[in-house]
Amino acid sequence: MPPAIHSLLQRVRAGGMGLPGGLKLWISLLSFGFLLAALVGHGRQLLQLSLDGQGWLWLLLGVGVSLLSLVANGFSLAVILRWLGLRPRWSELVRAYLETNLRKFLPGGIWHLTSRVQLLRGGEAPLAVPASAGLALAAVLLDPLLAAVAALALVAAGGWQNGLALLGVLPLALLWPRWLNPLLGRLERRKASELGLEVEAAAAPPIRGYPWPPLLGQLLFVLLRFGGFACCVQAFDLSYSLSWGGWLAGFALAWTAGLVVPGAPGGLGVFEAALLLRLGFAIPEAPLLAIAISYRLVVTLADLLAALTARLDGPRQKAVSATAP
């Protein structure tokens, strides 16, 4: 590899080609700038939009569906752990997952991962036997990786889309052990240093089979996530503007961008900008902005309710465990 190209790649990996503040900061600024420009340009139309009683009920239902999606994601993590050969205590694991979920909004975007790795390795792990550092890290990294692959596969629901459907399903091939093991190894080495783990201790045993059960669990999670988004579409009575396959494809692509593109924690700004760019050709920007903003509020409220419920349920669950024979 030529030295100039090698140097360029090293600078990208190190955090944004020497940009002040790093790549994440600039992606966040660009996303927020794009949204701000859209809000300023369509502010008057946004103010003219209003919700009737039925619309507010749809948003309330969206909070419930989004809350259910978080529970499904907690169960999906349990399925991943079971697939890796561990024995999760399902209800305790889901509660711990919901309790740590809010930490994804902290600066850096890794504190929810750090908490889960530490939890799975600790003496109070929601497992029959605490996991090794390698298995804990592998499970925590497989969770968003499988979710992203499942979401991209759903892009095909919108039809051919000039080849975008094919690009969406191609990542499914990356989950075969031949490709997944090197990819997961690279992710483990990168995250191990960020999480303060020794690279050697964080190495997980190689994966032997295709992760069908965890992938199906993540597919259910993403579909429920879309269910919350669909409630926001219904709240503004815009389902007629596009087929539900088109809505699903646009949401799946934007949601994946918010998950994997480095930017503000929780995909804040990236999801909204990607949604506007993908669906702005078919939906007027003002109603689409209203849907994106309402969805952000719906899922944030669901995150808060999930964390609060898990925190309040913690003492009760410990008391039940202590009195069990």
PDB file of C-alpha atoms in Angstrom:
ATOM      1  CA  MET A   1       0.000   0.000   0.000  1.00  0.00           C
ATOM      2  CA  PRO A   2       1.425   3.440  -0.898  1.00  0.00           C
ATOM      3  CA  PRO A   3       2.589   5.399   2.167  1.00  0.00           C
ATOM      4  CA  ALA A   4       0.224   8.303   1.435  1.00  0.00           C
ATOM      5  CA  ILE A   5      -2.851   6.054   1.363  1.00  0.00           C
ATOM      6  CA  HIS A   6      -1.667   4.205   4.466  1.00  0.00           C
ATOM      7  CA  SER A   7      -1.241   7.512   6.295  1.00  0.00           C
ATOM      8  CA  LEU A   8      -4.703   8.637   5.199  1.00  0.00           C
ATOM      9  CA  LEU A   9      -6.314   5.431   6.507  1.00  0.00           C
ATOM     10  CA  GLN A  10      -4.478   5.760   9.808  1.00  0.00           C
ATOM     11  CA  ARG A  11      -5.773   9.311  10.225  1.00  0.00           C
ATOM     12  CA  VAL A  12      -9.358   8.218   9.482  1.00  0.00           C
ATOM     13  CA  ARG A  13      -9.148   5.418  12.040  1.00  0.00           C
ATOM     14  CA  ALA A  14      -7.612   7.741  14.595  1.00  0.00           C
ATOM     15  CA  GLY A  15     -10.633  10.021  14.581  1.00  0.00           C
ATOM     16  CA  GLY A  16     -11.481  12.063  11.584  1.00  0.00           C
ATOM     17  CA  MET A  17      -8.430  12.838   9.400  1.00  0.00           C
ATOM     18  CA  GLY A  18      -7.110  15.433  11.791  1.00  0.00           C
ATOM     19  CA  LEU A  19     -10.359  17.384  11.990  1.00  0.00           C
ATOM     20  CA  PRO A  20     -10.590  19.448  15.184  1.00  0.00           C
ATOM     21  CA  GLY A  21     -12.769  17.541  17.628  1.00  0.00           C
ATOM     22  CA  GLY A  22     -12.766  14.357  15.546  1.00  0.00           C
ATOM     23  CA  LEU A  23     -15.038  12.843  12.918  1.00  0.00           C
ATOM     24  CA  LYS A  24     -17.978  12.258  15.289  1.00  0.00           C
ATOM     25  CA  LEU A  25     -18.229  15.933  16.146  1.00  0.00           C
ATOM     26  CA  TRP A  26     -18.262  17.017  12.499  1.00  0.00           C
ATOM     27  CA  ILE A  27     -20.850  14.433  11.481  1.00  0.00           C
ATOM     28  CA  SER A  28     -23.021  15.594  14.384  1.00  0.00           C
ATOM     29  CA  LEU A  29     -22.591  19.245  13.404  1.00  0.00           C
ATOM     30  CA  LEU A  30     -23.420  18.530   9.758  1.00  0.00           C
ATOM     31  CA  SER A  31     -26.507  16.491  10.736  1.00  0.00           C
ATOM     32  CA  PHE A  32     -27.755  19.132  13.143  1.00  0.00           C
ATOM     33  CA  GLY A  33     -26.996  21.862  10.619  1.00  0.00           C
ATOM     34  CA  PHE A  34     -29.014  20.065   7.966  1.00  0.00           C
ATOM     35  CA  LEU A  35     -31.927  19.639  10.381  1.00  0.00           C
ATOM     36  CA  LEU A  36     -31.734  23.248  11.517  1.00  0.00           C
ATOM     37  CA  ALA A  37     -31.839  24.452   7.922  1.00  0.00           C
ATOM     38  CA  ALA A  38     -34.872  22.246   7.273  1.00  0.00           C
ATOM     39  CA  LEU A  39     -36.602  23.522  10.410  1.00  0.00           C
ATOM     40  CA  VAL A  40     -35.940  27.153   9.491  1.00  0.00           C
ATOM     41  CA  GLY A  41     -37.054  26.599   5.924  1.00  0.00           C
ATOM     42  CA  HIS A  42     -40.286  24.858   6.896  1.00  0.00           C
ATOM     43  CA  GLY A  43     -40.971  26.430  10.273  1.00  0.00           C
ATOM     44  CA  ARG A  44     -44.212  28.084   9.172  1.00  0.00           C
ATOM     45  CA  GLN A  45     -45.587  24.858   7.682  1.00  0.00           C
ATOM     46  CA  LEU A  46     -44.628  22.958  10.848  1.00  0.00           C
ATOM     47  CA  LEU A  47     -46.528  25.419  13.004  1.00  0.00           C
ATOM     48  CA  GLN A  48     -49.607  24.906  10.863  1.00  0.00           C
ATOM     49  CA  LEU A  49     -49.580  21.153  11.505  1.00  0.00           C
ATOM     50  CA  SER A  50     -51.678  19.993  14.425  1.00  0.00           C
ATOM     51  CA  LEU A  51     -52.815  16.726  15.972  1.00  0.00           C
ATOM     52  CA  ASP A  52     -56.376  15.804  16.829  1.00  0.00           C
ATOM     53  CA  GLY A  53     -57.338  13.465  19.648  1.00  0.00           C
ATOM     54  CA  GLN A  54     -56.824  10.409  17.483  1.00  0.00           C
ATOM     55  CA  GLY A  55     -53.364  11.618  16.539  1.00  0.00           C
ATOM     56  CA  TRP A  56     -52.345  11.917  20.180  1.00  0.00           C
ATOM     57  CA  LEU A  57     -53.630   8.383  20.780  1.00  0.00           C
ATOM     58  CA  TRP A  58     -51.447   7.140  17.933  1.00  0.00           C
ATOM     59  CA  LEU A  59     -48.408   8.789  19.541  1.00  0.00           C
ATOM     60  CA  LEU A  60     -49.293   7.200  22.883  1.00  0.00           C
ATOM     61  CA  LEU A  61     -49.532   3.829  21.164  1.00  0.00           C
ATOM     62  CA  GLY A  62     -46.140   4.566  19.575  1.00  0.00           C
ATOM     63  CA  VAL A  63     -44.626   4.972  23.045  1.00  0.00           C
ATOM     64  CA  GLY A  64     -46.056   1.586  24.045  1.00  0.00           C
ATOM     65  CA  VAL A  65     -44.785  -0.168  20.915  1.00  0.00           C
ATOM     66  CA  SER A  66     -41.354   1.459  21.304  1.00  0.00           C
ATOM     67  CA  LEU A  67     -41.239   0.301  24.919  1.00  0.00           C
ATOM     68  CA  LEU A  68     -42.098  -3.230  23.766  1.00  0.00           C
ATOM     69  CA  SER A  69     -39.286  -3.034  21.207  1.00  0.00           C
ATOM     70  CA  LEU A  70     -36.774  -2.351  23.993  1.00  0.00           C
ATOM     71  CA  VAL A  71     -37.991  -5.424  25.873  1.00  0.00           C
ATOM     72  CA  ALA A  72     -37.625  -7.420  22.653  1.00  0.00           C
ATOM     73  CA  ASN A  73     -34.065  -6.121  22.277  1.00  0.00           C
ATOM     74  CA  GLY A  74     -33.276  -7.245  25.805  1.00  0.00           C
ATOM     75  CA  PHE A  75     -34.565 -10.711  24.967  1.00  0.00           C
ATOM     76  CA  SER A  76     -32.531 -10.624  21.754  1.00  0.00           C
ATOM     77  CA  LEU A  77     -29.379 -10.077  23.799  1.00  0.00           C
ATOM     78  CA  ALA A  78     -30.373 -13.076  25.914  1.00  0.00           C
ATOM     79  CA  VAL A  79     -30.783 -15.124  22.721  1.00  0.00           C
ATOM     80  CA  ILE A  80     -27.287 -14.073  21.633  1.00  0.00           C
ATOM     81  CA  LEU A  81     -25.839 -15.146  24.981  1.00  0.00           C
ATOM     82  CA  ARG A  82     -27.670 -18.478  24.777  1.00  0.00           C
ATOM     83  CA  TRP A  83     -26.419 -18.984  21.227  1.00  0.00           C
ATOM     84  CA  LEU A  84     -22.863 -18.347  22.446  1.00  0.00           C
ATOM     85  CA  GLY A  85     -23.254 -21.167  24.969  1.00  0.00           C
ATOM     86  CA  LEU A  86     -24.123 -19.172  28.091  1.00  0.00           C
ATOM     87  CA  ARG A  87     -27.207 -19.589  30.266  1.00  0.00           C
ATOM     88  CA  PRO A  88     -28.957 -16.239  30.787  1.00  0.00           C
ATOM     89  CA  ARG A  89     -31.500 -15.538  33.502  1.00  0.00           C
ATOM     90  CA  TRP A  90     -33.947 -14.008  31.102  1.00  0.00           C
ATOM     91  CA  SER A  91     -35.971 -11.618  33.226  1.00  0.00           C
ATOM     92  CA  GLU A  92     -32.920 -10.320  35.110  1.00  0.00           C
ATOM     93  CA  LEU A  93     -31.025  -9.799  31.867  1.00  0.00           C
ATOM     94  CA  VAL A  94     -33.875  -7.841  30.274  1.00  0.00           C
ATOM     95  CA  ARG A  95     -34.160  -5.639  33.376  1.00  0.00           C
ATOM     96  CA  ALA A  96     -30.401  -4.968  33.342  1.00  0.00           C
ATOM     97  CA  TYR A  97     -30.524  -4.202  29.623  1.00  0.00           C
ATOM     98  CA  LEU A  98     -33.304  -1.654  30.075  1.00  0.00           C
ATOM     99  CA  GLU A  99     -31.541  -0.069  33.036  1.00  0.00           C
ATOM    100  CA  THR A 100     -28.312   0.490  31.078  1.00  0.00           C
ATOM    101  CA  ASN A 101     -30.001   1.624  27.878  1.00  0.00           C
ATOM    102  CA  LEU A 102     -30.099   5.331  28.757  1.00  0.00           C
ATOM    103  CA  ARG A 103     -26.304   5.411  28.984  1.00  0.00           C
ATOM    104  CA  LYS A 104     -26.107   5.352  25.183  1.00  0.00           C
ATOM    105  CA  PHE A 105     -26.921   9.077  25.303  1.00  0.00           C
ATOM    106  CA  LEU A 106     -23.814   9.904  27.351  1.00  0.00           C
ATOM    107  CA  PRO A 107     -20.910  11.527  25.479  1.00  0.00           C
ATOM    108  CA  GLY A 108     -18.751   8.943  23.773  1.00  0.00           C
ATOM    109  CA  GLY A 109     -21.630   6.569  23.001  1.00  0.00           C
ATOM    110  CA  ILE A 110     -19.921   3.536  24.602  1.00  0.00           C
ATOM    111  CA  TRP A 111     -21.017   3.676  28.231  1.00  0.00           C
ATOM    112  CA  HIS A 112     -24.006   1.361  27.748  1.00  0.00           C
ATOM    113  CA  LEU A 113     -21.599  -1.161  26.177  1.00  0.00           C
ATOM    114  CA  THR A 114     -19.115  -0.736  29.022  1.00  0.00           C
ATOM    115  CA  SER A 115     -21.837  -1.291  31.622  1.00  0.00           C
ATOM    116  CA  ARG A 116     -23.108  -4.444  29.916  1.00  0.00           C
ATOM    117  CA  VAL A 117     -19.654  -5.981  29.514  1.00  0.00           C
ATOM    118  CA  GLN A 118     -18.869  -5.313  33.181  1.00  0.00           C
ATOM    119  CA  LEU A 119     -22.256  -6.672  34.222  1.00  0.00           C
ATOM    120  CA  LEU A 120     -21.911  -9.912  32.261  1.00  0.00           C
ATOM    121  CA  ARG A 121     -18.446 -10.511  33.737  1.00  0.00           C
ATOM    122  CA  GLY A 122     -19.294  -9.619  37.332  1.00  0.00           C
ATOM    123  CA  GLY A 123     -20.370 -11.779  40.226  1.00  0.00           C
ATOM    124  CA  GLU A 124     -23.965 -10.512  39.979  1.00  0.00           C
ATOM    125  CA  ALA A 125     -24.233 -11.261  36.269  1.00  0.00           C
ATOM    126  CA  PRO A 126     -27.743 -12.266  35.098  1.00  0.00           C
ATOM    127  CA  LEU A 127     -26.237 -15.568  33.994  1.00  0.00           C
ATOM    128  CA  ALA A 128     -25.938 -18.997  35.551  1.00  0.00           C
ATOM    129  CA  VAL A 129     -22.145 -18.519  35.364  1.00  0.00           C
ATOM    130  CA  PRO A 130     -20.451 -15.134  34.696  1.00  0.00           C
ATOM    131  CA  ALA A 131     -19.124 -14.759  31.161  1.00  0.00           C
ATOM    132  CA  SER A 132     -15.484 -14.392  30.225  1.00  0.00           C
ATOM    133  CA  ALA A 133     -14.330 -11.020  28.940  1.00  0.00           C
ATOM    134  CA  GLY A 134     -14.242 -12.389  25.397  1.00  0.00           C
ATOM    135  CA  LEU A 135     -17.758 -13.805  25.409  1.00  0.00           C
ATOM    136  CA  ALA A 136     -19.191 -10.752  27.159  1.00  0.00           C
ATOM    137  CA  LEU A 137     -17.631  -8.406  24.616  1.00  0.00           C
ATOM    138  CA  ALA A 138     -18.660 -10.623  21.690  1.00  0.00           C
ATOM    139  CA  ALA A 139     -22.294 -10.687  22.849  1.00  0.00           C
ATOM    140  CA  VAL A 140     -22.422  -6.925  23.406  1.00  0.00           C
ATOM    141  CA  LEU A 141     -20.920  -6.262  19.951  1.00  0.00           C
ATOM    142  CA  LEU A 142     -23.090  -8.817  18.152  1.00  0.00           C
ATOM    143  CA  ASP A 143     -26.221  -7.076  19.454  1.00  0.00           C
ATOM    144  CA  PRO A 144     -25.929  -3.874  17.331  1.00  0.00           C
ATOM    145  CA  LEU A 145     -24.168  -5.686  14.473  1.00  0.00           C
ATOM    146  CA  LEU A 146     -27.037  -8.146  13.985  1.00  0.00           C
ATOM    147  CA  ALA A 147     -29.579  -5.352  14.432  1.00  0.00           C
ATOM    148  CA  ALA A 148     -27.923  -3.343  11.641  1.00  0.00           C
ATOM    149  CA  VAL A 149     -27.841  -6.352   9.290  1.00  0.00           C
ATOM    150  CA  ALA A 150     -31.494  -7.157  10.045  1.00  0.00           C
ATOM    151  CA  ALA A 151     -32.529  -3.542   9.418  1.00  0.00           C
ATOM    152  CA  LEU A 152     -30.636  -3.345   6.120  1.00  0.00           C
ATOM    153  CA  ALA A 153     -32.319  -6.546   4.941  1.00  0.00           C
ATOM    154  CA  LEU A 154     -35.677  -4.808   5.443  1.00  0.00           C
ATOM    155  CA  VAL A 155     -34.695  -2.148   2.898  1.00  0.00           C
ATOM    156  CA  ALA A 156     -35.740  -4.688   0.259  1.00  0.00           C
ATOM    157  CA  ALA A 157     -39.360  -4.197   1.399  1.00  0.00           C
ATOM    158  CA  GLY A 158     -39.414  -1.017  -0.679  1.00  0.00           C
ATOM    159  CA  GLY A 159     -38.758  -2.795  -3.963  1.00  0.00           C
ATOM    160  CA  TRP A 160     -35.692  -2.719  -6.218  1.00  0.00           C
ATOM    161  CA  GLN A 161     -34.940   1.012  -5.614  1.00  0.00           C
ATOM    162  CA  ASN A 162     -32.270   1.155  -8.321  1.00  0.00           C
ATOM    163  CA  GLY A 163     -30.299  -1.672  -6.722  1.00  0.00           C
ATOM    164  CA  LEU A 164     -30.524  -0.457  -3.133  1.00  0.00           C
ATOM    165  CA  ALA A 165     -32.506  -3.584  -2.189  1.00  0.00           C
ATOM    166  CA  LEU A 166     -29.617  -5.795  -3.300  1.00  0.00           C
ATOM    167  CA  LEU A 167     -27.111  -3.732  -1.315  1.00  0.00           C
ATOM    168  CA  GLY A 168     -29.392  -4.089   1.707  1.00  0.00           C
ATOM    169  CA  VAL A 169     -29.423  -7.893   1.702  1.00  0.00           C
ATOM    170  CA  LEU A 170     -25.727  -8.346   0.885  1.00  0.00           C
ATOM    171  CA  PRO A 171     -24.623  -7.839   4.545  1.00  0.00           C
ATOM    172  CA  LEU A 172     -26.474 -11.072   5.383  1.00  0.00           C
ATOM    173  CA  ALA A 173     -23.526 -12.875   3.776  1.00  0.00           C
ATOM    174  CA  LEU A 174     -21.166 -11.262   6.299  1.00  0.00           C
ATOM    175  CA  LEU A 175     -22.749 -13.358   9.047  1.00  0.00           C
ATOM    176  CA  TRP A 176     -21.308 -16.608   7.751  1.00  0.00           C
ATOM    177  CA  PRO A 177     -18.476 -17.647  10.126  1.00  0.00           C
ATOM    178  CA  ARG A 178     -15.873 -17.236   7.373  1.00  0.00           C
ATOM    179  CA  TRP A 179     -16.575 -13.487   7.297  1.00  0.00           C
ATOM    180  CA  LEU A 180     -18.095 -12.900  10.703  1.00  0.00           C
ATOM    181  CA  ASN A 181     -15.136 -14.132  12.750  1.00  0.00           C
ATOM    182  CA  PRO A 182     -12.588 -11.706  11.196  1.00  0.00           C
ATOM    183  CA  LEU A 183     -15.093  -8.838  11.380  1.00  0.00           C
ATOM    184  CA  LEU A 184     -15.942  -9.570  15.005  1.00  0.00           C
ATOM    185  CA  GLY A 185     -12.260  -9.933  15.826  1.00  0.00           C
ATOM    186  CA  ARG A 186     -11.522  -6.468  14.478  1.00  0.00           C
ATOM    187  CA  LEU A 187     -14.433  -4.986  16.392  1.00  0.00           C
ATOM    188  CA  GLU A 188     -13.289  -6.713  19.580  1.00  0.00           C
ATOM    189  CA  ARG A 189      -9.750  -5.403  19.281  1.00  0.00           C
ATOM    190  CA  ARG A 190     -11.001  -1.868  18.640  1.00  0.00           C
ATOM    191  CA  LYS A 191     -13.575  -1.851  21.445  1.00  0.00           C
ATOM    192  CA  ALA A 192     -11.338  -3.668  23.934  1.00  0.00           C
ATOM    193  CA  SER A 193      -9.010  -0.683  24.120  1.00  0.00           C
ATOM    194  CA  GLU A 194     -11.950   1.737  24.435  1.00  0.00           C
ATOM    195  CA  LEU A 195     -13.514  -0.321  27.223  1.00  0.00           C
ATOM    196  CA  GLY A 196     -10.245  -0.826  29.100  1.00  0.00           C
ATOM    197  CA  LEU A 197      -9.951  -4.580  28.435  1.00  0.00           C
ATOM    198  CA  GLU A 198      -6.847  -6.513  27.525  1.00  0.00           C
ATOM    199  CA  VAL A 199      -7.027  -7.524  23.874  1.00  0.00           C
ATOM    200  CA  GLU A 200      -5.922 -11.094  24.603  1.00  0.00           C
ATOM    201  CA  ALA A 201      -8.492 -11.543  27.377  1.00  0.00           C
ATOM    202  CA  ALA A 202     -11.209 -10.064  25.178  1.00  0.00           C
ATOM    203  CA  ALA A 203     -10.724 -12.593  22.384  1.00  0.00           C
ATOM    204  CA  ALA A 204     -13.822 -14.780  22.064  1.00  0.00           C
ATOM    205  CA  PRO A 205     -13.829 -18.363  20.742  1.00  0.00           C
ATOM    206  CA  PRO A 206     -14.534 -18.516  16.991  1.00  0.00           C
ATOM    207  CA  ILE A 207     -18.161 -18.703  15.890  1.00  0.00           C
ATOM    208  CA  ARG A 208     -19.045 -22.007  14.223  1.00  0.00           C
ATOM    209  CA  GLY A 209     -22.456 -21.448  12.657  1.00  0.00           C
ATOM    210  CA  TYR A 210     -24.755 -18.879  11.090  1.00  0.00           C
ATOM    211  CA  PRO A 211     -26.494 -16.835  13.836  1.00  0.00           C
ATOM    212  CA  TRP A 212     -30.083 -17.533  12.753  1.00  0.00           C
ATOM    213  CA  PRO A 213     -31.773 -17.330  16.198  1.00  0.00           C
ATOM    214  CA  PRO A 214     -30.118 -14.017  17.219  1.00  0.00           C
ATOM    215  CA  LEU A 215     -30.751 -12.554  13.759  1.00  0.00           C
ATOM    216  CA  LEU A 216     -34.472 -13.383  13.944  1.00  0.00           C
ATOM    217  CA  GLY A 217     -34.607 -11.834  17.415  1.00  0.00           C
ATOM    218  CA  GLN A 218     -33.065  -8.619  16.101  1.00  0.00           C
ATOM    219  CA  LEU A 219     -35.434  -8.648  13.124  1.00  0.00           C
ATOM    220  CA  LEU A 220     -38.362  -8.669  15.549  1.00  0.00           C
ATOM    221  CA  PHE A 221     -36.775  -5.775  17.459  1.00  0.00           C
ATOM    222  CA  VAL A 222     -36.353  -3.641  14.327  1.00  0.00           C
ATOM    223  CA  LEU A 223     -39.908  -4.393  13.163  1.00  0.00           C
ATOM    224  CA  LEU A 224     -41.255  -3.288  16.536  1.00  0.00           C
ATOM    225  CA  ARG A 225     -39.087  -0.183  16.294  1.00  0.00           C
ATOM    226  CA  PHE A 226     -40.705   0.494  12.946  1.00  0.00           C
ATOM    227  CA  GLY A 227     -44.088  -0.098  14.583  1.00  0.00           C
ATOM    228  CA  GLY A 228     -43.454   2.915  16.820  1.00  0.00           C
ATOM    229  CA  PHE A 229     -42.472   4.939  13.766  1.00  0.00           C
ATOM    230  CA  ALA A 230     -45.591   3.796  11.900  1.00  0.00           C
ATOM    231  CA  CYS A 231     -47.709   5.120  14.771  1.00  0.00           C
ATOM    232  CA  CYS A 232     -46.137   8.555  14.215  1.00  0.00           C
ATOM    233  CA  VAL A 233     -46.930   8.311  10.496  1.00  0.00           C
ATOM    234  CA  GLN A 234     -50.539   7.492  11.355  1.00  0.00           C
ATOM    235  CA  ALA A 235     -50.704  10.324  13.868  1.00  0.00           C
ATOM    236  CA  PHE A 236     -50.152  12.822  11.046  1.00  0.00           C
ATOM    237  CA  ASP A 237     -52.366  10.828   8.654  1.00  0.00           C
ATOM    238  CA  LEU A 238     -49.608  10.405   6.062  1.00  0.00           C
ATOM    239  CA  SER A 239     -49.729   6.658   5.442  1.00  0.00           C
ATOM    240  CA  TYR A 240     -51.405   7.306   2.064  1.00  0.00           C
ATOM    241  CA  SER A 241     -48.366   9.253   0.793  1.00  0.00           C
ATOM    242  CA  LEU A 242     -46.223   6.158   0.400  1.00  0.00           C
ATOM    243  CA  SER A 243     -46.671   2.398   0.514  1.00  0.00           C
ATOM    244  CA  TRP A 244     -45.900   0.771   3.841  1.00  0.00           C
ATOM    245  CA  GLY A 245     -43.068  -1.082   2.113  1.00  0.00           C
ATOM    246  CA  GLY A 246     -41.592   2.281   1.146  1.00  0.00           C
ATOM    247  CA  TRP A 247     -42.009   3.628   4.676  1.00  0.00           C
ATOM    248  CA  LEU A 248     -40.319   0.507   6.087  1.00  0.00           C
ATOM    249  CA  ALA A 249     -37.424   0.720   3.618  1.00  0.00           C
ATOM    250  CA  GLY A 250     -36.827   4.403   4.349  1.00  0.00           C
ATOM    251  CA  PHE A 251     -37.039   3.907   8.086  1.00  0.00           C
ATOM    252  CA  ALA A 252     -34.729   0.869   8.037  1.00  0.00           C
ATOM    253  CA  LEU A 253     -32.047   2.733   6.111  1.00  0.00           C
ATOM    254  CA  ALA A 254     -32.262   5.842   8.311  1.00  0.00           C
ATOM    255  CA  TRP A 255     -32.324   3.780  11.512  1.00  0.00           C
ATOM    256  CA  THR A 256     -29.220   1.855  10.421  1.00  0.00           C
ATOM    257  CA  ALA A 257     -27.452   5.129   9.638  1.00  0.00           C
ATOM    258  CA  GLY A 258     -28.288   6.415  13.120  1.00  0.00           C
ATOM    259  CA  LEU A 259     -26.912   3.182  14.598  1.00  0.00           C
ATOM    260  CA  VAL A 260     -23.625   2.817  12.723  1.00  0.00           C
ATOM    261  CA  VAL A 261     -22.618   6.309  11.551  1.00  0.00           C
ATOM    262  CA  PRO A 262     -20.378   7.976  14.135  1.00  0.00           C
ATOM    263  CA  GLY A 263     -22.114  11.030  15.478  1.00  0.00           C
ATOM    264  CA  ALA A 264     -24.154  12.201  18.418  1.00  0.00           C
ATOM    265  CA  PRO A 265     -24.992   9.474  20.965  1.00  0.00           C
ATOM    266  CA  GLY A 266     -28.191   7.580  20.238  1.00  0.00           C
ATOM    267  CA  GLY A 267     -28.026   8.502  16.534  1.00  0.00           C
ATOM    268  CA  LEU A 268     -29.506  11.905  17.393  1.00  0.00           C
ATOM    269  CA  GLY A 269     -29.576  14.028  14.251  1.00  0.00           C
ATOM    270  CA  VAL A 270     -28.153  11.336  11.972  1.00  0.00           C
ATOM    271  CA  PHE A 271     -31.415   9.341  11.847  1.00  0.00           C
ATOM    272  CA  GLU A 272     -33.497  12.436  11.160  1.00  0.00           C
ATOM    273  CA  ALA A 273     -31.172  13.739   8.448  1.00  0.00           C
ATOM    274  CA  ALA A 274     -30.990  10.331   6.747  1.00  0.00           C
ATOM    275  CA  LEU A 275     -34.779  10.009   6.838  1.00  0.00           C
ATOM    276  CA  LEU A 276     -35.244  13.415   5.199  1.00  0.00           C
ATOM    277  CA  LEU A 277     -32.672  12.630   2.526  1.00  0.00           C
ATOM    278  CA  ARG A 278     -34.171   9.218   1.751  1.00  0.00           C
ATOM    279  CA  LEU A 279     -37.900  10.021   1.786  1.00  0.00           C
ATOM    280  CA  GLY A 280     -37.868  13.733   0.963  1.00  0.00           C
ATOM    281  CA  PHE A 281     -38.448  12.922  -2.708  1.00  0.00           C
ATOM    282  CA  ALA A 282     -41.878  11.397  -1.953  1.00  0.00           C
ATOM    283  CA  ILE A 283     -43.076  13.183   1.199  1.00  0.00           C
ATOM    284  CA  PRO A 284     -43.311  16.959   1.761  1.00  0.00           C
ATOM    285  CA  GLU A 285     -40.487  17.958   4.084  1.00  0.00           C
ATOM    286  CA  ALA A 286     -42.617  19.727   6.690  1.00  0.00           C
ATOM    287  CA  PRO A 287     -44.820  16.691   7.536  1.00  0.00           C
ATOM    288  CA  LEU A 288     -41.784  14.408   7.284  1.00  0.00           C
ATOM    289  CA  LEU A 289     -39.949  16.625   9.756  1.00  0.00           C
ATOM    290  CA  ALA A 290     -42.937  16.469  12.087  1.00  0.00           C
ATOM    291  CA  ILE A 291     -42.897  12.658  11.903  1.00  0.00           C
ATOM    292  CA  ALA A 292     -39.134  12.504  12.552  1.00  0.00           C
ATOM    293  CA  ILE A 293     -39.338  14.863  15.539  1.00  0.00           C
ATOM    294  CA  SER A 294     -42.369  13.124  17.033  1.00  0.00           C
ATOM    295  CA  TYR A 295     -40.671   9.740  16.615  1.00  0.00           C
ATOM    296  CA  ARG A 296     -37.569  11.013  18.411  1.00  0.00           C
ATOM    297  CA  LEU A 297     -39.749  12.212  21.291  1.00  0.00           C
ATOM    298  CA  VAL A 298     -41.684   8.920  21.357  1.00  0.00           C
ATOM    299  CA  VAL A 299     -38.602   6.684  21.522  1.00  0.00           C
ATOM    300  CA  THR A 300     -36.864   8.949  24.054  1.00  0.00           C
ATOM    301  CA  LEU A 301     -39.910   8.777  26.316  1.00  0.00           C
ATOM    302  CA  ALA A 302     -39.932   4.996  25.889  1.00  0.00           C
ATOM    303  CA  ASP A 303     -36.234   4.872  26.845  1.00  0.00           C
ATOM    304  CA  LEU A 304     -36.953   6.897  29.987  1.00  0.00           C
ATOM    305  CA  LEU A 305     -39.952   4.770  30.973  1.00  0.00           C
ATOM    306  CA  ALA A 306     -38.022   1.545  30.372  1.00  0.00           C
ATOM    307  CA  ALA A 307     -35.069   2.649  32.506  1.00  0.00           C
ATOM    308  CA  LEU A 308     -37.348   3.923  35.270  1.00  0.00           C
ATOM    309  CA  THR A 309     -39.396   0.713  35.315  1.00  0.00           C
ATOM    310  CA  ALA A 310     -36.259  -1.420  35.411  1.00  0.00           C
ATOM    311  CA  ARG A 311     -34.778   0.673  38.222  1.00  0.00           C
ATOM    312  CA  LEU A 312     -37.959   0.425  40.313  1.00  0.00           C
ATOM    313  CA  ASP A 313     -38.243  -3.312  39.658  1.00  0.00           C
ATOM    314  CA  GLY A 314     -34.659  -3.998  40.752  1.00  0.00           C
ATOM    315  CA  PRO A 315     -35.228  -4.100  44.551  1.00  0.00           C
ATOM    316  CA  ARG A 316     -38.353  -6.245  44.133  1.00  0.00           C
ATOM    317  CA  GLN A 317     -36.526  -8.742  41.974  1.00  0.00           C
ATOM    318  CA  LYS A 318     -33.627  -8.949  44.431  1.00  0.00           C
ATOM    319  CA  ALA A 319     -36.062  -9.527  47.286  1.00  0.00           C
ATOM    320  CA  VAL A 320     -37.744 -12.353  45.374  1.00  0.00           C
ATOM    321  CA  SER A 321     -34.350 -13.930  44.615  1.00  0.00           C
ATOM    322  CA  ALA A 322     -33.305 -13.669  48.272  1.00  0.00           C
ATOM    323  CA  THR A 323     -36.463 -15.433  49.532  1.00  0.00           C
ATOM    324  CA  ALA A 324     -36.378 -18.161  46.895  1.00  0.00           C
ATOM    325  CA  PRO A 325     -35.485 -21.611  48.263  1.00  0.00           C
TER     326      PRO A 325
END
